JSON list of C-alpha atoms in Angstrom, two decimals:
[
{"chain": "A", "resi": 162, "resn": "ASP", "atom": "CA", "xyz": [-0.14, 0.08, -0.03]},
{"chain": "A", "resi": 163, "resn": "ILE", "atom": "CA", "xyz": [0.84, 3.75, -0.70]},
{"chain": "A", "resi": 164, "resn": "VAL", "atom": "CA", "xyz": [1.87, 5.27, 2.60]},
{"chain": "A", "resi": 165, "resn": "MET", "atom": "CA", "xyz": [1.01, 9.10, 2.68]},
{"chain": "A", "resi": 166, "resn": "THR", "atom": "CA", "xyz": [2.95, 11.09, 5.32]},
{"chain": "A", "resi": 167, "resn": "GLN", "atom": "CA", "xyz": [2.02, 14.42, 6.32]},
{"chain": "A", "resi": 168, "resn": "THR", "atom": "CA", "xyz": [4.12, 17.28, 8.30]},
{"chain": "A", "resi": 169, "resn": "PRO", "atom": "CA", "xyz": [3.08, 18.99, 10.52]},
{"chain": "A", "resi": 170, "resn": "LEU", "atom": "CA", "xyz": [0.66, 16.85, 12.41]},
{"chain": "A", "resi": 171, "resn": "SER", "atom": "CA", "xyz": [-0.79, 20.31, 13.82]},
{"chain": "A", "resi": 172, "resn": "SER", "atom": "CA", "xyz": [-0.32, 23.86, 13.07]},
{"chain": "A", "resi": 173, "resn": "PRO", "atom": "CA", "xyz": [-1.61, 26.61, 14.86]},
{"chain": "A", "resi": 174, "resn": "VAL", "atom": "CA", "xyz": [-1.82, 29.87, 12.91]},
{"chain": "A", "resi": 175, "resn": "ILE", "atom": "CA", "xyz": [-2.84, 33.30, 13.44]},
{"chain": "A", "resi": 176, "resn": "LEU", "atom": "CA", "xyz": [-5.43, 34.85, 11.54]},
{"chain": "A", "resi": 177, "resn": "GLY", "atom": "CA", "xyz": [-4.57, 36.06, 8.36]},
{"chain": "A", "resi": 178, "resn": "GLN", "atom": "CA", "xyz": [-1.05, 34.16, 8.03]},
{"chain": "A", "resi": 179, "resn": "PRO", "atom": "CA", "xyz": [-0.22, 31.64, 5.77]},
{"chain": "A", "resi": 180, "resn": "ALA", "atom": "CA", "xyz": [-0.29, 27.87, 6.35]},
{"chain": "A", "resi": 181, "resn": "SER", "atom": "CA", "xyz": [1.41, 25.25, 4.73]},
{"chain": "A", "resi": 182, "resn": "ILE", "atom": "CA", "xyz": [1.00, 21.34, 4.99]},
{"chain": "A", "resi": 183, "resn": "SER", "atom": "CA", "xyz": [3.32, 18.97, 3.15]},
{"chain": "A", "resi": 184, "resn": "CYS", "atom": "CA", "xyz": [2.56, 15.51, 2.25]},
{"chain": "A", "resi": 185, "resn": "ARG", "atom": "CA", "xyz": [4.71, 12.94, 0.85]},
{"chain": "A", "resi": 186, "resn": "SER", "atom": "CA", "xyz": [3.93, 9.40, -0.60]},
{"chain": "A", "resi": 187, "resn": "SER", "atom": "CA", "xyz": [6.15, 6.46, -0.14]},
{"chain": "A", "resi": 188, "resn": "GLN", "atom": "CA", "xyz": [6.25, 5.97, -3.81]},
{"chain": "A", "resi": 189, "resn": "SER", "atom": "CA", "xyz": [5.25, 8.34, -7.40]},
{"chain": "A", "resi": 190, "resn": "LEU", "atom": "CA", "xyz": [1.66, 9.08, -7.50]},
{"chain": "A", "resi": 191, "resn": "VAL", "atom": "CA", "xyz": [1.81, 9.64, -11.29]},
{"chain": "A", "resi": 192, "resn": "HIS", "atom": "CA", "xyz": [-0.71, 6.99, -12.94]},
{"chain": "A", "resi": 193, "resn": "SER", "atom": "CA", "xyz": [-0.26, 5.11, -16.10]},
{"chain": "A", "resi": 194, "resn": "ASP", "atom": "CA", "xyz": [-2.34, 7.41, -17.89]},
{"chain": "A", "resi": 195, "resn": "GLY", "atom": "CA", "xyz": [-0.19, 10.38, -16.64]},
{"chain": "A", "resi": 196, "resn": "ASN", "atom": "CA", "xyz": [-1.97, 11.97, -14.26]},
{"chain": "A", "resi": 197, "resn": "THR", "atom": "CA", "xyz": [-1.37, 12.60, -10.77]},
{"chain": "A", "resi": 198, "resn": "TYR", "atom": "CA", "xyz": [-4.53, 11.26, -8.58]},
{"chain": "A", "resi": 199, "resn": "LEU", "atom": "CA", "xyz": [-3.39, 13.35, -5.28]},
{"chain": "A", "resi": 200, "resn": "SER", "atom": "CA", "xyz": [-6.15, 15.30, -3.76]},
{"chain": "A", "resi": 201, "resn": "TRP", "atom": "CA", "xyz": [-6.47, 17.51, -0.56]},
{"chain": "A", "resi": 202, "resn": "LEU", "atom": "CA", "xyz": [-9.72, 16.89, 1.75]},
{"chain": "A", "resi": 203, "resn": "GLN", "atom": "CA", "xyz": [-10.83, 19.14, 4.90]},
{"chain": "A", "resi": 204, "resn": "GLN", "atom": "CA", "xyz": [-12.69, 18.20, 7.46]},
{"chain": "A", "resi": 205, "resn": "ARG", "atom": "CA", "xyz": [-14.50, 20.44, 10.06]},
{"chain": "A", "resi": 206, "resn": "PRO", "atom": "CA", "xyz": [-15.39, 19.45, 13.82]},
{"chain": "A", "resi": 207, "resn": "GLY", "atom": "CA", "xyz": [-18.18, 17.34, 13.58]},
{"chain": "A", "resi": 208, "resn": "GLN", "atom": "CA", "xyz": [-19.07, 17.34, 9.99]},
{"chain": "A", "resi": 209, "resn": "PRO", "atom": "CA", "xyz": [-18.02, 14.82, 7.14]},
{"chain": "A", "resi": 210, "resn": "PRO", "atom": "CA", "xyz": [-14.51, 15.50, 5.25]},
{"chain": "A", "resi": 211, "resn": "ARG", "atom": "CA", "xyz": [-15.02, 17.43, 1.61]},
{"chain": "A", "resi": 212, "resn": "VAL", "atom": "CA", "xyz": [-12.74, 17.61, -1.39]},
{"chain": "A", "resi": 213, "resn": "LEU", "atom": "CA", "xyz": [-10.82, 20.88, -1.75]},
{"chain": "A", "resi": 214, "resn": "ILE", "atom": "CA", "xyz": [-8.15, 20.12, -4.58]},
{"chain": "A", "resi": 215, "resn": "TYR", "atom": "CA", "xyz": [-7.84, 17.20, -6.87]},
{"chain": "A", "resi": 216, "resn": "LYS", "atom": "CA", "xyz": [-5.44, 16.38, -9.17]},
{"chain": "A", "resi": 217, "resn": "ILE", "atom": "CA", "xyz": [-2.67, 18.11, -7.11]},
{"chain": "A", "resi": 218, "resn": "SER", "atom": "CA", "xyz": [-3.83, 21.88, -7.86]},
{"chain": "A", "resi": 219, "resn": "ASN", "atom": "CA", "xyz": [-7.20, 21.35, -9.45]},
{"chain": "A", "resi": 220, "resn": "ARG", "atom": "CA", "xyz": [-9.65, 24.04, -6.62]},
{"chain": "A", "resi": 221, "resn": "PHE", "atom": "CA", "xyz": [-12.97, 22.49, -6.58]},
{"chain": "A", "resi": 222, "resn": "SER", "atom": "CA", "xyz": [-16.23, 24.45, -6.98]},
{"chain": "A", "resi": 223, "resn": "GLY", "atom": "CA", "xyz": [-17.02, 26.79, -4.49]},
{"chain": "A", "resi": 224, "resn": "VAL", "atom": "CA", "xyz": [-13.38, 26.57, -2.65]},
{"chain": "A", "resi": 225, "resn": "PRO", "atom": "CA", "xyz": [-11.93, 29.93, -2.13]},
{"chain": "A", "resi": 226, "resn": "ASP", "atom": "CA", "xyz": [-8.63, 30.73, -3.77]},
{"chain": "A", "resi": 227, "resn": "ARG", "atom": "CA", "xyz": [-6.91, 31.12, -1.01]},
{"chain": "A", "resi": 228, "resn": "PHE", "atom": "CA", "xyz": [-6.33, 27.59, -1.15]},
{"chain": "A", "resi": 229, "resn": "SER", "atom": "CA", "xyz": [-3.71, 26.06, -3.39]},
{"chain": "A", "resi": 230, "resn": "GLY", "atom": "CA", "xyz": [-1.84, 22.82, -4.17]},
{"chain": "A", "resi": 231, "resn": "SER", "atom": "CA", "xyz": [1.18, 21.97, -5.74]},
{"chain": "A", "resi": 232, "resn": "GLY", "atom": "CA", "xyz": [3.79, 19.38, -6.27]},
{"chain": "A", "resi": 233, "resn": "ALA", "atom": "CA", "xyz": [4.68, 16.37, -8.29]},
{"chain": "A", "resi": 234, "resn": "GLY", "atom": "CA", "xyz": [5.84, 13.11, -7.90]},
{"chain": "A", "resi": 235, "resn": "THR", "atom": "CA", "xyz": [6.09, 12.05, -4.32]},
{"chain": "A", "resi": 236, "resn": "ASP", "atom": "CA", "xyz": [6.09, 15.54, -2.72]},
{"chain": "A", "resi": 237, "resn": "PHE", "atom": "CA", "xyz": [3.06, 17.42, -2.77]},
{"chain": "A", "resi": 238, "resn": "THR", "atom": "CA", "xyz": [1.86, 20.82, -0.81]},
{"chain": "A", "resi": 239, "resn": "LEU", "atom": "CA", "xyz": [-1.47, 22.47, 0.22]},
{"chain": "A", "resi": 240, "resn": "LYS", "atom": "CA", "xyz": [-1.21, 26.31, 1.39]},
{"chain": "A", "resi": 241, "resn": "ILE", "atom": "CA", "xyz": [-3.69, 28.60, 2.66]},
{"chain": "A", "resi": 242, "resn": "SER", "atom": "CA", "xyz": [-2.39, 32.18, 1.91]},
{"chain": "A", "resi": 243, "resn": "ARG", "atom": "CA", "xyz": [-4.71, 33.64, 4.60]},
{"chain": "A", "resi": 244, "resn": "VAL", "atom": "CA", "xyz": [-6.03, 31.74, 7.45]},
{"chain": "A", "resi": 245, "resn": "GLU", "atom": "CA", "xyz": [-9.74, 32.49, 8.47]},
{"chain": "A", "resi": 246, "resn": "ALA", "atom": "CA", "xyz": [-11.80, 31.05, 10.94]},
{"chain": "A", "resi": 247, "resn": "GLU", "atom": "CA", "xyz": [-13.90, 29.24, 9.02]},
{"chain": "A", "resi": 248, "resn": "ASP", "atom": "CA", "xyz": [-10.44, 27.11, 7.93]},
{"chain": "A", "resi": 249, "resn": "VAL", "atom": "CA", "xyz": [-10.18, 25.43, 11.17]},
{"chain": "A", "resi": 250, "resn": "GLY", "atom": "CA", "xyz": [-10.24, 21.67, 10.97]},
{"chain": "A", "resi": 251, "resn": "VAL", "atom": "CA", "xyz": [-8.22, 18.19, 10.42]},
{"chain": "A", "resi": 252, "resn": "TYR", "atom": "CA", "xyz": [-6.98, 18.27, 6.38]},
{"chain": "A", "resi": 253, "resn": "TYR", "atom": "CA", "xyz": [-6.30, 15.33, 4.77]},
{"chain": "A", "resi": 254, "resn": "CYS", "atom": "CA", "xyz": [-3.88, 14.12, 1.67]},
{"chain": "A", "resi": 255, "resn": "MET", "atom": "CA", "xyz": [-5.45, 11.23, -0.56]},
{"chain": "A", "resi": 256, "resn": "GLN", "atom": "CA", "xyz": [-4.00, 9.32, -2.90]},
{"chain": "A", "resi": 257, "resn": "ALA", "atom": "CA", "xyz": [-6.31, 7.41, -5.76]},
{"chain": "A", "resi": 258, "resn": "THR", "atom": "CA", "xyz": [-3.52, 6.41, -7.56]},
{"chain": "A", "resi": 259, "resn": "GLN", "atom": "CA", "xyz": [-3.13, 2.78, -6.76]},
{"chain": "A", "resi": 260, "resn": "PHE", "atom": "CA", "xyz": [-5.57, 0.62, -4.73]},
{"chain": "A", "resi": 261, "resn": "PRO", "atom": "CA", "xyz": [-6.50, 0.58, -1.84]},
{"chain": "A", "resi": 262, "resn": "TRP", "atom": "CA", "xyz": [-6.75, 4.83, -1.95]},
{"chain": "A", "resi": 263, "resn": "THR", "atom": "CA", "xyz": [-4.83, 5.73, 1.21]},
{"chain": "A", "resi": 264, "resn": "PHE", "atom": "CA", "xyz": [-4.76, 8.69, 3.16]},
{"chain": "A", "resi": 265, "resn": "GLY", "atom": "CA", "xyz": [-2.45, 10.45, 5.31]},
{"chain": "A", "resi": 266, "resn": "GLN", "atom": "CA", "xyz": [-2.80, 10.85, 9.08]},
{"chain": "A", "resi": 267, "resn": "GLY", "atom": "CA", "xyz": [-4.69, 14.69, 8.61]},
{"chain": "A", "resi": 268, "resn": "THR", "atom": "CA", "xyz": [-2.48, 17.70, 9.99]},
{"chain": "A", "resi": 269, "resn": "LYS", "atom": "CA", "xyz": [-4.78, 19.71, 12.49]},
{"chain": "A", "resi": 270, "resn": "VAL", "atom": "CA", "xyz": [-5.29, 23.70, 11.72]},
{"chain": "A", "resi": 271, "resn": "GLU", "atom": "CA", "xyz": [-5.72, 25.77, 14.80]},
{"chain": "A", "resi": 272, "resn": "ILE", "atom": "CA", "xyz": [-5.93, 29.38, 15.80]},
{"chain": "A", "resi": 273, "resn": "LYS", "atom": "CA", "xyz": [-3.11, 30.32, 17.73]},
{"chain": "B", "resi": 82, "resn": "GLN", "atom": "CA", "xyz": [-28.33, 18.23, -5.55]},
{"chain": "B", "resi": 83, "resn": "VAL", "atom": "CA", "xyz": [-26.44, 15.59, -5.68]},
{"chain": "B", "resi": 84, "resn": "GLN", "atom": "CA", "xyz": [-27.30, 14.06, -2.31]},
{"chain": "B", "resi": 85, "resn": "LEU", "atom": "CA", "xyz": [-25.90, 10.97, -0.27]},
{"chain": "B", "resi": 86, "resn": "VAL", "atom": "CA", "xyz": [-27.94, 10.09, 3.15]},
{"chain": "B", "resi": 87, "resn": "GLN", "atom": "CA", "xyz": [-26.85, 7.25, 5.18]},
{"chain": "B", "resi": 88, "resn": "SER", "atom": "CA", "xyz": [-28.99, 5.46, 7.65]},
{"chain": "B", "resi": 89, "resn": "GLY", "atom": "CA", "xyz": [-28.80, 6.14, 11.30]},
{"chain": "B", "resi": 90, "resn": "ALA", "atom": "CA", "xyz": [-26.50, 4.84, 14.51]},
{"chain": "B", "resi": 91, "resn": "GLU", "atom": "CA", "xyz": [-25.99, 1.27, 14.88]},
{"chain": "B", "resi": 92, "resn": "VAL", "atom": "CA", "xyz": [-25.21, -0.24, 18.32]},
{"chain": "B", "resi": 93, "resn": "LYS", "atom": "CA", "xyz": [-23.68, -4.25, 17.85]},
{"chain": "B", "resi": 94, "resn": "LYS", "atom": "CA", "xyz": [-22.20, -6.67, 19.94]},
{"chain": "B", "resi": 95, "resn": "PRO", "atom": "CA", "xyz": [-18.75, -8.02, 19.00]},
{"chain": "B", "resi": 96, "resn": "GLY", "atom": "CA", "xyz": [-19.50, -11.32, 16.61]},
{"chain": "B", "resi": 97, "resn": "ALA", "atom": "CA", "xyz": [-22.69, -9.52, 14.90]},
{"chain": "B", "resi": 98, "resn": "SER", "atom": "CA", "xyz": [-22.95, -7.44, 11.42]},
{"chain": "B", "resi": 99, "resn": "VAL", "atom": "CA", "xyz": [-23.76, -4.13, 10.81]},
{"chain": "B", "resi": 100, "resn": "LYS", "atom": "CA", "xyz": [-25.18, -3.19, 7.37]},
{"chain": "B", "resi": 101, "resn": "VAL", "atom": "CA", "xyz": [-25.48, 0.58, 6.39]},
{"chain": "B", "resi": 102, "resn": "SER", "atom": "CA", "xyz": [-26.91, 2.04, 3.86]},
{"chain": "B", "resi": 103, "resn": "CYS", "atom": "CA", "xyz": [-26.63, 5.07, 1.60]},
{"chain": "B", "resi": 104, "resn": "LYS", "atom": "CA", "xyz": [-29.80, 6.65, -0.28]},
{"chain": "B", "resi": 105, "resn": "THR", "atom": "CA", "xyz": [-28.76, 8.86, -3.30]},
{"chain": "B", "resi": 106, "resn": "SER", "atom": "CA", "xyz": [-30.51, 11.81, -5.40]},
{"chain": "B", "resi": 107, "resn": "GLY", "atom": "CA", "xyz": [-30.00, 14.55, -8.08]},
{"chain": "B", "resi": 108, "resn": "TYR", "atom": "CA", "xyz": [-27.72, 12.48, -10.44]},
{"chain": "B", "resi": 109, "resn": "THR", "atom": "CA", "xyz": [-27.35, 9.46, -12.36]},
{"chain": "B", "resi": 110, "resn": "PHE", "atom": "CA", "xyz": [-26.94, 6.60, -9.65]},
{"chain": "B", "resi": 111, "resn": "SER", "atom": "CA", "xyz": [-25.16, 3.99, -12.43]},
{"chain": "B", "resi": 112, "resn": "GLY", "atom": "CA", "xyz": [-22.78, 6.83, -13.40]},
{"chain": "B", "resi": 113, "resn": "ASN", "atom": "CA", "xyz": [-20.21, 6.99, -10.57]},
{"chain": "B", "resi": 114, "resn": "PHE", "atom": "CA", "xyz": [-18.89, 4.97, -8.06]},
{"chain": "B", "resi": 115, "resn": "ILE", "atom": "CA", "xyz": [-19.74, 4.50, -4.18]},
{"chain": "B", "resi": 116, "resn": "HIS", "atom": "CA", "xyz": [-17.17, 4.22, -1.82]},
{"chain": "B", "resi": 117, "resn": "TRP", "atom": "CA", "xyz": [-17.21, 3.61, 1.62]},
{"chain": "B", "resi": 118, "resn": "VAL", "atom": "CA", "xyz": [-14.71, 5.16, 4.04]},
{"chain": "B", "resi": 119, "resn": "ARG", "atom": "CA", "xyz": [-14.19, 4.44, 7.91]},
{"chain": "B", "resi": 120, "resn": "GLN", "atom": "CA", "xyz": [-12.96, 6.60, 10.77]},
{"chain": "B", "resi": 121, "resn": "ALA", "atom": "CA", "xyz": [-12.73, 5.94, 14.36]},
{"chain": "B", "resi": 122, "resn": "PRO", "atom": "CA", "xyz": [-12.59, 8.06, 17.52]},
{"chain": "B", "resi": 123, "resn": "GLY", "atom": "CA", "xyz": [-10.44, 10.64, 17.08]},
{"chain": "B", "resi": 124, "resn": "GLN", "atom": "CA", "xyz": [-8.57, 8.99, 14.06]},
{"chain": "B", "resi": 125, "resn": "GLY", "atom": "CA", "xyz": [-8.24, 9.64, 10.05]},
{"chain": "B", "resi": 126, "resn": "LEU", "atom": "CA", "xyz": [-9.65, 8.39, 7.06]},
{"chain": "B", "resi": 127, "resn": "GLU", "atom": "CA", "xyz": [-9.58, 4.73, 5.96]},
{"chain": "B", "resi": 128, "resn": "TRP", "atom": "CA", "xyz": [-10.69, 3.23, 2.84]},
{"chain": "B", "resi": 129, "resn": "LEU", "atom": "CA", "xyz": [-12.73, 0.14, 2.75]},
{"chain": "B", "resi": 130, "resn": "GLY", "atom": "CA", "xyz": [-13.52, -0.16, -0.57]},
{"chain": "B", "resi": 131, "resn": "ARG", "atom": "CA", "xyz": [-15.89, 0.83, -3.41]},
{"chain": "B", "resi": 132, "resn": "ILE", "atom": "CA", "xyz": [-18.93, -0.50, -5.68]},
{"chain": "B", "resi": 133, "resn": "ASN", "atom": "CA", "xyz": [-19.53, 0.28, -9.63]},
{"chain": "B", "resi": 134, "resn": "PRO", "atom": "CA", "xyz": [-23.20, 0.78, -9.60]},
{"chain": "B", "resi": 135, "resn": "ASN", "atom": "CA", "xyz": [-23.64, 0.22, -12.98]},
{"chain": "B", "resi": 136, "resn": "SER", "atom": "CA", "xyz": [-22.07, -3.40, -12.73]},
{"chain": "B", "resi": 137, "resn": "GLY", "atom": "CA", "xyz": [-22.12, -4.38, -9.36]},
{"chain": "B", "resi": 138, "resn": "GLY", "atom": "CA", "xyz": [-18.50, -4.73, -9.32]},
{"chain": "B", "resi": 139, "resn": "THR", "atom": "CA", "xyz": [-16.34, -4.32, -6.42]},
{"chain": "B", "resi": 140, "resn": "ASP", "atom": "CA", "xyz": [-12.82, -3.72, -4.86]},
{"chain": "B", "resi": 141, "resn": "TYR", "atom": "CA", "xyz": [-12.40, -4.07, -1.18]},
{"chain": "B", "resi": 142, "resn": "ALA", "atom": "CA", "xyz": [-9.32, -3.20, 1.04]},
{"chain": "B", "resi": 143, "resn": "GLN", "atom": "CA", "xyz": [-7.27, -6.16, 1.95]},
{"chain": "B", "resi": 144, "resn": "SER", "atom": "CA", "xyz": [-7.47, -5.88, 5.65]},
{"chain": "B", "resi": 145, "resn": "PHE", "atom": "CA", "xyz": [-11.83, -5.59, 5.24]},
{"chain": "B", "resi": 146, "resn": "GLN", "atom": "CA", "xyz": [-11.46, -8.45, 2.51]},
{"chain": "B", "resi": 147, "resn": "GLY", "atom": "CA", "xyz": [-13.77, -11.67, 3.48]},
{"chain": "B", "resi": 148, "resn": "ARG", "atom": "CA", "xyz": [-15.71, -9.22, 6.19]},
{"chain": "B", "resi": 149, "resn": "VAL", "atom": "CA", "xyz": [-17.19, -6.40, 3.90]},
{"chain": "B", "resi": 150, "resn": "THR", "atom": "CA", "xyz": [-19.87, -6.80, 1.26]},
{"chain": "B", "resi": 151, "resn": "LEU", "atom": "CA", "xyz": [-20.49, -3.87, -0.98]},
{"chain": "B", "resi": 152, "resn": "THR", "atom": "CA", "xyz": [-24.16, -4.05, -2.92]},
{"chain": "B", "resi": 153, "resn": "ARG", "atom": "CA", "xyz": [-26.37, -1.62, -4.49]},
{"chain": "B", "resi": 154, "resn": "ASP", "atom": "CA", "xyz": [-29.90, -1.37, -5.50]},
{"chain": "B", "resi": 155, "resn": "THR", "atom": "CA", "xyz": [-30.70, 0.32, -8.47]},
{"chain": "B", "resi": 156, "resn": "SER", "atom": "CA", "xyz": [-34.15, 0.51, -8.14]},
{"chain": "B", "resi": 157, "resn": "ILE", "atom": "CA", "xyz": [-33.58, 3.07, -5.36]},
{"chain": "B", "resi": 158, "resn": "ALA", "atom": "CA", "xyz": [-30.18, 4.29, -5.83]},
{"chain": "B", "resi": 159, "resn": "THR", "atom": "CA", "xyz": [-29.01, 2.92, -2.63]},
{"chain": "B", "resi": 160, "resn": "ALA", "atom": "CA", "xyz": [-25.87, 1.59, -1.76]},
{"chain": "B", "resi": 161, "resn": "TYR", "atom": "CA", "xyz": [-25.05, -0.76, 1.07]},
{"chain": "B", "resi": 162, "resn": "MET", "atom": "CA", "xyz": [-22.18, -1.38, 3.01]},
{"chain": "B", "resi": 163, "resn": "GLU", "atom": "CA", "xyz": [-22.38, -4.66, 5.43]},
{"chain": "B", "resi": 164, "resn": "LEU", "atom": "CA", "xyz": [-19.60, -5.34, 7.81]},
{"chain": "B", "resi": 165, "resn": "SER", "atom": "CA", "xyz": [-19.34, -8.94, 9.63]},
{"chain": "B", "resi": 166, "resn": "ARG", "atom": "CA", "xyz": [-17.52, -10.45, 12.78]},
{"chain": "B", "resi": 167, "resn": "LEU", "atom": "CA", "xyz": [-17.64, -7.32, 14.30]},
{"chain": "B", "resi": 168, "resn": "ILE", "atom": "CA", "xyz": [-14.83, -6.28, 16.91]},
{"chain": "B", "resi": 169, "resn": "SER", "atom": "CA", "xyz": [-14.45, -3.23, 19.24]},
{"chain": "B", "resi": 170, "resn": "ASP", "atom": "CA", "xyz": [-12.35, -1.85, 16.80]},
{"chain": "B", "resi": 171, "resn": "ASP", "atom": "CA", "xyz": [-14.69, -1.54, 13.86]},
{"chain": "B", "resi": 172, "resn": "THR", "atom": "CA", "xyz": [-16.59, 1.31, 16.43]},
{"chain": "B", "resi": 173, "resn": "GLY", "atom": "CA", "xyz": [-16.30, 4.51, 14.25]},
{"chain": "B", "resi": 174, "resn": "VAL", "atom": "CA", "xyz": [-18.01, 6.49, 11.61]},
{"chain": "B", "resi": 175, "resn": "TYR", "atom": "CA", "xyz": [-18.47, 4.79, 8.21]},
{"chain": "B", "resi": 176, "resn": "TYR", "atom": "CA", "xyz": [-18.79, 7.13, 5.32]},
{"chain": "B", "resi": 177, "resn": "CYS", "atom": "CA", "xyz": [-20.19, 6.59, 1.90]},
{"chain": "B", "resi": 178, "resn": "ALA", "atom": "CA", "xyz": [-18.97, 9.11, -0.99]},
{"chain": "B", "resi": 179, "resn": "ARG", "atom": "CA", "xyz": [-19.34, 9.47, -4.49]},
{"chain": "B", "resi": 180, "resn": "ALA", "atom": "CA", "xyz": [-16.12, 9.30, -6.75]},
{"chain": "B", "resi": 181, "resn": "ASP", "atom": "CA", "xyz": [-15.60, 11.81, -9.63]},
{"chain": "B", "resi": 182, "resn": "SER", "atom": "CA", "xyz": [-13.43, 9.50, -11.37]},
{"chain": "B", "resi": 183, "resn": "TYR", "atom": "CA", "xyz": [-10.28, 9.80, -9.00]},
{"chain": "B", "resi": 184, "resn": "TYR", "atom": "CA", "xyz": [-11.72, 11.98, -5.86]},
{"chain": "B", "resi": 185, "resn": "PHE", "atom": "CA", "xyz": [-14.76, 12.12, -3.91]},
{"chain": "B", "resi": 186, "resn": "ASP", "atom": "CA", "xyz": [-17.01, 14.93, -4.97]},
{"chain": "B", "resi": 187, "resn": "ASN", "atom": "CA", "xyz": [-19.87, 14.48, -2.32]},
{"chain": "B", "resi": 188, "resn": "TRP", "atom": "CA", "xyz": [-19.88, 12.52, 1.47]},
{"chain": "B", "resi": 189, "resn": "GLY", "atom": "CA", "xyz": [-22.62, 11.04, 2.79]},
{"chain": "B", "resi": 190, "resn": "GLN", "atom": "CA", "xyz": [-23.17, 12.67, 6.73]},
{"chain": "B", "resi": 191, "resn": "GLY", "atom": "CA", "xyz": [-21.46, 9.20, 8.20]},
{"chain": "B", "resi": 192, "resn": "THR", "atom": "CA", "xyz": [-23.32, 6.64, 10.33]},
{"chain": "B", "resi": 193, "resn": "LEU", "atom": "CA", "xyz": [-21.86, 6.15, 13.85]},
{"chain": "B", "resi": 194, "resn": "VAL", "atom": "CA", "xyz": [-21.24, 2.23, 14.45]},
{"chain": "B", "resi": 195, "resn": "THR", "atom": "CA", "xyz": [-20.71, 0.97, 17.87]},
{"chain": "B", "resi": 196, "resn": "VAL", "atom": "CA", "xyz": [-19.37, -2.09, 18.85]},
{"chain": "B", "resi": 197, "resn": "SER", "atom": "CA", "xyz": [-19.96, -3.26, 22.49]},
{"chain": "B", "resi": 198, "resn": "SER", "atom": "CA", "xyz": [-20.57, -5.78, 24.94]}
]
């Protein structure tokens, strides 16, 4: 199975300041079709997860543009340009390149 | 709009089975795979498997192979997840999620399954 490792596991941030989460996979996430199926999910307290970013850098419909994704191969990053109160929650990276689909451990973003 | 509505919370004894439903609406049921993901209390996300609502074909995570069964009823646009031989570590919230090719674009609200003697 592909292991997804996120850092940091906890990220206290000041409102209005940027935040960054890294995700590293144990093997390349480039699919045989040439795409890289790495997505980022946000889970607010008490809610199901929701997708923010898919295929490394594509923002899902309705996701604010302060969220951005980047990376390639085995190293990926989610950035929040200016953290808002509603961004509090746990963020997961997820790979869908190979079965079983696997998730990172999650990074808790909280306001400092 | 797309909706996935799951059945209510369950309490089961060790060794029993549980079946969770995921009723979909707002789109063509046969057009998207339905996946199931588990979240133990205070923990991360774990993929259980997926079903092709069109063919009924399934893929399962090896760690659940033999214990999980995914089915669907196309007449009522509903997917089901049955987990057998329950143990206390199976306690958690079980989610169904619709896949848009290789990511989840819609999730159910989650179903809490508690395994306790």
